[in-house]
Structures are given as C-alpha cells and as structure tokens.
Amino acid sequence: MTEPSPDPQPKQTRVTIDLPKDLKPVYSNVAFINYTPAEIVLDFAQVLPRTPRGALMARVIMSPIHAKMLHAALSQNLANFEHQFGEIRLPTARPNIADNFFRFSGESGTDDEGKQDG
C-alpha cells in the first residue's frame, strides 16, 4: 500500500512592481496611526526642528492583515539592521514615545541620552 502524496505546494507567483521614473521619495520623521475595523491608516508627516507646524507627506491605507504583515516585515528588517549596525536606542525622556517626536532642542527636561539638563 502506498502512502497518499502530500498536497502539492502552491506555485509561487512572482509579481513585478513598476517604479515610475517621476516617483519622488518622501522623508518622514513623524507617523500617525488610526484605524477602523476594516482598515489601518498610516499618515506620514514631516516636522522640522523648532517649527510648531508639520506637513503631511503621505497617507497609506491598508487592511489590518496587510498592516500585520508590514509589522512583521519591519520587525525582521529592524532586527537585521541592528544585527549589522548595532542597537537602535529609543529616547526615554518622555513617558509617551510619541511625545519625543515633538520635543524641540533646548527644551528643559532631559536630553536625547536621558540625562537631566543643567
């Protein structure tokens, strides 16, 4: 008696992504994340030093499953980056990490290394 053959692996399809010649890169140093049950909205903004206003540079909307896949890909790539270049240290001066995005140089409190000013 022969064993039933395992299910064949699905054939992987390779997708080609076209990169438009006029596509401009976007720099962002702030991200805002909102969500509904059906979608995750990522707003990427740019805030310049000592400027009280920023500009929204791009908005990306994706399904929750694609956001989770992006999270996994970012986690893996950050781990690879840290393995190659060393640990990325986050500022610890503020209780809410988002507050660090809006901290201006010269504010009282702590510096980027977490040391007290003065």
Backbone as CSV, one residue per row, in Angstrom:
resi,resn,N_x,N_y,N_z,CA_x,CA_y,CA_z,C_x,C_y,C_z
1,MET,0.841,-1.163,0.000,0.000,0.000,0.000,0.896,1.240,0.000
2,THR,0.568,2.181,-0.830,1.376,3.401,-0.907,0.730,4.510,-0.094
3,GLU,1.576,5.347,0.443,1.082,6.485,1.224,0.522,7.535,0.273
4,PRO,-0.531,8.226,0.701,-1.035,9.306,-0.162,0.014,10.415,-0.250
5,SER,0.152,10.949,-1.435,1.156,12.007,-1.609,0.667,13.281,-0.915
6,PRO,1.606,14.004,-0.307,1.201,15.241,0.363,0.670,16.243,-0.656
7,ASP,-0.134,17.163,-0.144,-0.681,18.188,-1.034,0.466,18.921,-1.721
8,PRO,0.352,19.114,-3.007,1.431,19.828,-3.698,1.494,21.279,-3.214
9,GLN,2.721,21.785,-3.139,2.894,23.172,-2.724,2.324,24.082,-3.810
10,PRO,1.609,25.123,-3.395,1.097,26.039,-4.420,2.264,26.727,-5.130
11,LYS,2.119,26.886,-6.422,3.169,27.522,-7.209,3.219,29.004,-6.846
12,GLN,4.415,29.486,-6.501,4.554,30.888,-6.136,4.598,31.742,-7.394
13,THR,3.780,32.771,-7.386,3.751,33.699,-8.497,4.628,34.891,-8.154
14,ARG,5.475,35.265,-9.053,6.349,36.419,-8.838,5.663,37.648,-9.430
15,VAL,5.554,38.692,-8.627,4.906,39.922,-9.065,5.985,40.953,-9.366
16,THR,5.862,41.590,-10.494,6.786,42.653,-10.863,6.141,43.990,-10.520
17,ILE,6.870,44.815,-9.792,6.377,46.140,-9.418,7.094,47.173,-10.278
18,ASP,6.319,47.981,-10.981,6.904,49.044,-11.797,7.192,50.253,-10.919
19,LEU,8.348,50.840,-11.090,8.752,52.029,-10.357,8.713,53.208,-11.322
20,PRO,7.702,54.083,-11.172,7.616,55.225,-12.092,8.868,56.100,-12.010
21,LYS,9.319,56.584,-13.158,10.530,57.406,-13.191,10.348,58.722,-12.445
22,ASP,9.118,59.221,-12.368,8.881,60.511,-11.716,8.486,60.370,-10.241
23,LEU,8.582,59.162,-9.681,8.234,58.954,-8.277,9.250,59.657,-7.386
24,LYS,8.757,60.505,-6.500,9.629,61.258,-5.598,9.662,60.575,-4.235
25,PRO,10.856,60.387,-3.658,10.923,59.831,-2.306,10.358,60.830,-1.306
26,VAL,9.839,60.315,-0.218,9.250,61.150,0.829,9.990,60.877,2.126
27,TYR,10.451,61.940,2.790,11.065,61.803,4.106,10.007,62.093,5.152
28,SER,9.953,61.252,6.167,9.007,61.441,7.263,9.715,61.172,8.574
29,ASN,9.488,62.049,9.548,10.040,61.810,10.881,8.937,61.702,11.926
30,VAL,7.696,61.669,11.465,6.547,61.510,12.354,5.516,60.639,11.635
31,ALA,4.897,59.729,12.366,3.817,58.923,11.797,2.643,58.916,12.764
32,PHE,1.460,59.042,12.220,0.230,58.955,12.996,-0.522,57.729,12.506
33,ILE,-1.067,56.965,13.431,-1.748,55.725,13.069,-3.176,55.784,13.583
34,ASN,-4.119,55.560,12.684,-5.535,55.481,13.029,-6.083,54.202,12.423
35,TYR,-7.229,53.768,12.925,-7.786,52.531,12.392,-9.288,52.482,12.593
36,THR,-9.900,51.665,11.759,-11.298,51.275,11.876,-11.282,49.751,11.882
37,PRO,-12.420,49.106,12.058,-12.404,47.642,11.983,-11.938,47.112,10.621
38,ALA,-12.042,47.930,9.576,-11.734,47.454,8.232,-10.396,47.916,7.679
39,GLU,-9.767,48.933,8.304,-8.546,49.458,7.706,-7.635,50.115,8.732
40,ILE,-6.376,50.177,8.378,-5.356,50.878,9.155,-4.906,52.051,8.289
41,VAL,-4.857,53.243,8.889,-4.437,54.442,8.165,-3.118,54.917,8.758
42,LEU,-2.096,55.005,7.920,-0.781,55.490,8.328,-0.556,56.846,7.670
43,ASP,-0.455,57.887,8.480,-0.157,59.226,7.980,1.297,59.534,8.302
44,PHE,2.066,59.846,7.283,3.481,60.157,7.445,3.668,61.658,7.274
45,ALA,4.252,62.287,8.291,4.424,63.736,8.282,5.884,64.096,8.475
46,GLN,6.157,65.364,8.255,7.500,65.895,8.436,7.386,67.133,9.319
47,VAL,8.116,67.127,10.423,8.173,68.272,11.326,9.630,68.707,11.390
48,LEU,9.869,69.946,11.043,11.233,70.460,11.060,11.582,70.965,12.450
49,PRO,12.861,70.934,12.822,13.270,71.402,14.153,12.833,72.840,14.404
50,ARG,12.418,73.097,15.644,11.999,74.414,16.121,10.848,74.998,15.318
51,THR,10.047,74.144,14.733,8.889,74.580,13.963,7.638,73.998,14.603
52,PRO,6.664,74.834,14.953,5.472,74.308,15.622,4.474,73.636,14.681
53,ARG,4.737,73.656,13.377,3.822,73.033,12.421,4.569,72.000,11.591
54,GLY,3.831,71.004,11.167,4.390,69.991,10.289,3.557,69.891,9.031
55,ALA,3.959,69.028,8.125,3.236,68.827,6.874,3.031,67.334,6.649
56,LEU,1.802,66.973,6.299,1.513,65.588,5.949,2.141,65.314,4.589
57,MET,2.970,64.291,4.527,3.700,63.985,3.303,3.071,62.842,2.510
58,ALA,2.450,61.882,3.217,1.853,60.733,2.533,0.854,60.061,3.461
59,ARG,-0.157,59.463,2.879,-1.139,58.670,3.625,-1.211,57.302,2.964
60,VAL,-1.055,56.259,3.789,-1.134,54.885,3.300,-2.270,54.204,4.051
61,ILE,-3.183,53.614,3.313,-4.321,52.906,3.904,-4.197,51.443,3.508
62,MET,-4.299,50.560,4.499,-4.192,49.130,4.209,-5.128,48.329,5.105
63,SER,-5.344,47.095,4.721,-6.174,46.208,5.529,-5.407,45.822,6.789
64,PRO,-6.115,45.425,7.858,-5.416,45.001,9.071,-4.432,43.852,8.827
65,ILE,-4.779,42.899,7.965,-3.857,41.786,7.726,-2.589,42.268,7.027
66,HIS,-2.727,43.213,6.094,-1.538,43.745,5.434,-0.716,44.596,6.398
67,ALA,-1.374,45.298,7.310,-0.646,46.059,8.330,0.142,45.110,9.234
68,LYS,-0.455,43.977,9.569,0.245,42.993,10.408,1.439,42.408,9.654
69,MET,1.274,42.173,8.363,2.382,41.677,7.549,3.490,42.731,7.450
70,LEU,3.113,44.006,7.339,4.096,45.089,7.333,4.829,45.134,8.665
71,HIS,4.090,44.974,9.757,4.697,44.948,11.098,5.751,43.840,11.185
72,ALA,5.408,42.658,10.699,6.351,41.533,10.738,7.579,41.826,9.874
73,ALA,7.362,42.395,8.694,8.481,42.710,7.805,9.370,43.795,8.413
74,LEU,8.765,44.825,9.012,9.548,45.875,9.671,10.342,45.303,10.839
75,SER,9.700,44.461,11.636,10.383,43.852,12.782,11.593,43.050,12.330
76,GLN,11.421,42.240,11.299,12.524,41.425,10.794,13.642,42.297,10.232
77,ASN,13.275,43.324,9.475,14.289,44.189,8.885,15.000,45.035,9.928
78,LEU,14.293,45.486,10.961,14.953,46.215,12.043,15.909,45.303,12.803
79,ALA,15.511,44.050,13.016,16.406,43.091,13.670,17.660,42.877,12.822
80,ASN,17.494,42.747,11.512,18.640,42.596,10.616,19.534,43.836,10.666
81,PHE,18.916,45.014,10.650,19.660,46.275,10.712,20.482,46.348,11.996
82,GLU,19.839,46.041,13.136,20.534,46.105,14.420,21.647,45.059,14.508
83,HIS,21.440,43.920,13.901,22.489,42.898,13.880,23.713,43.411,13.123
84,GLN,23.460,44.134,12.047,24.554,44.634,11.217,25.180,45.914,11.772
85,PHE,24.356,46.840,12.299,24.859,48.165,12.664,24.805,48.476,14.153
86,GLY,24.184,47.620,14.944,24.071,47.877,16.376,22.665,48.317,16.764
87,GLU,22.423,48.289,18.058,21.090,48.575,18.590,20.645,50.002,18.281
88,ILE,19.384,50.132,17.920,18.759,51.441,17.755,18.180,51.801,19.116
89,ARG,18.699,52.854,19.712,18.230,53.248,21.044,17.139,54.300,20.917
90,LEU,16.016,54.039,21.556,14.913,54.995,21.565,15.099,55.990,22.696
91,PRO,14.671,57.234,22.502,14.722,58.197,23.599,13.815,57.732,24.728
92,THR,14.233,57.980,25.957,13.434,57.546,27.106,13.018,58.716,27.981
93,ALA,13.178,59.922,27.494,12.930,61.107,28.310,11.457,61.324,28.621
94,ARG,10.569,60.914,27.766,9.140,61.194,27.918,8.378,59.898,28.193
95,PRO,7.295,59.993,28.967,6.523,58.776,29.251,5.838,58.208,28.011
96,ASN,5.431,59.063,27.092,4.759,58.621,25.878,5.746,58.786,24.726
97,ILE,6.068,57.699,24.044,7.086,57.765,22.992,6.712,58.763,21.908
98,ALA,5.418,58.951,21.646,5.003,59.915,20.625,5.408,61.332,21.005
99,ASP,5.486,61.632,22.306,5.896,62.969,22.738,7.308,63.300,22.281
100,ASN,8.151,62.297,22.105,9.525,62.540,21.674,9.601,63.101,20.259
101,PHE,8.588,62.827,19.442,8.584,63.364,18.091,8.484,64.884,18.095
102,PHE,7.845,65.430,19.119,7.556,66.858,19.135,8.429,67.619,20.109
103,ARG,9.460,66.990,20.615,10.370,67.644,21.543,11.334,68.505,20.745
104,PHE,11.482,69.741,21.163,12.372,70.654,20.463,13.676,70.764,21.213
105,SER,14.755,70.895,20.486,16.069,71.060,21.088,16.053,72.284,21.989
106,GLY,16.632,72.147,23.169,16.694,73.268,24.090,15.566,73.305,25.093
107,GLU,14.576,72.413,24.973,13.513,72.367,25.979,14.097,71.875,27.282
108,SER,13.541,72.325,28.382,14.020,71.833,29.670,13.565,70.397,29.855
109,GLY,14.271,69.697,30.674,13.946,68.285,30.909,15.190,67.466,30.752
110,THR,15.159,66.543,29.809,16.322,65.694,29.600,16.759,65.795,28.159
111,ASP,18.014,65.460,27.921,18.492,65.452,26.544,18.181,64.098,25.915
112,ASP,18.618,63.899,24.681,18.307,62.657,23.972,18.922,61.428,24.614
113,GLU,19.931,61.597,25.452,20.552,60.463,26.126,19.862,60.157,27.448
114,GLY,18.851,60.961,27.820,18.132,60.715,29.064,18.762,61.390,30.265
115,LYS,19.796,62.240,30.043,20.447,62.933,31.157,19.699,64.223,31.454
116,GLN,19.652,64.594,32.705,18.983,65.826,33.112,19.750,67.036,32.600
117,ASP,19.020,68.066,32.159,19.645,69.327,31.762,20.178,70.043,32.991
118,GLY,21.167,70.929,32.765,21.609,71.821,33.820,22.663,71.251,34.625
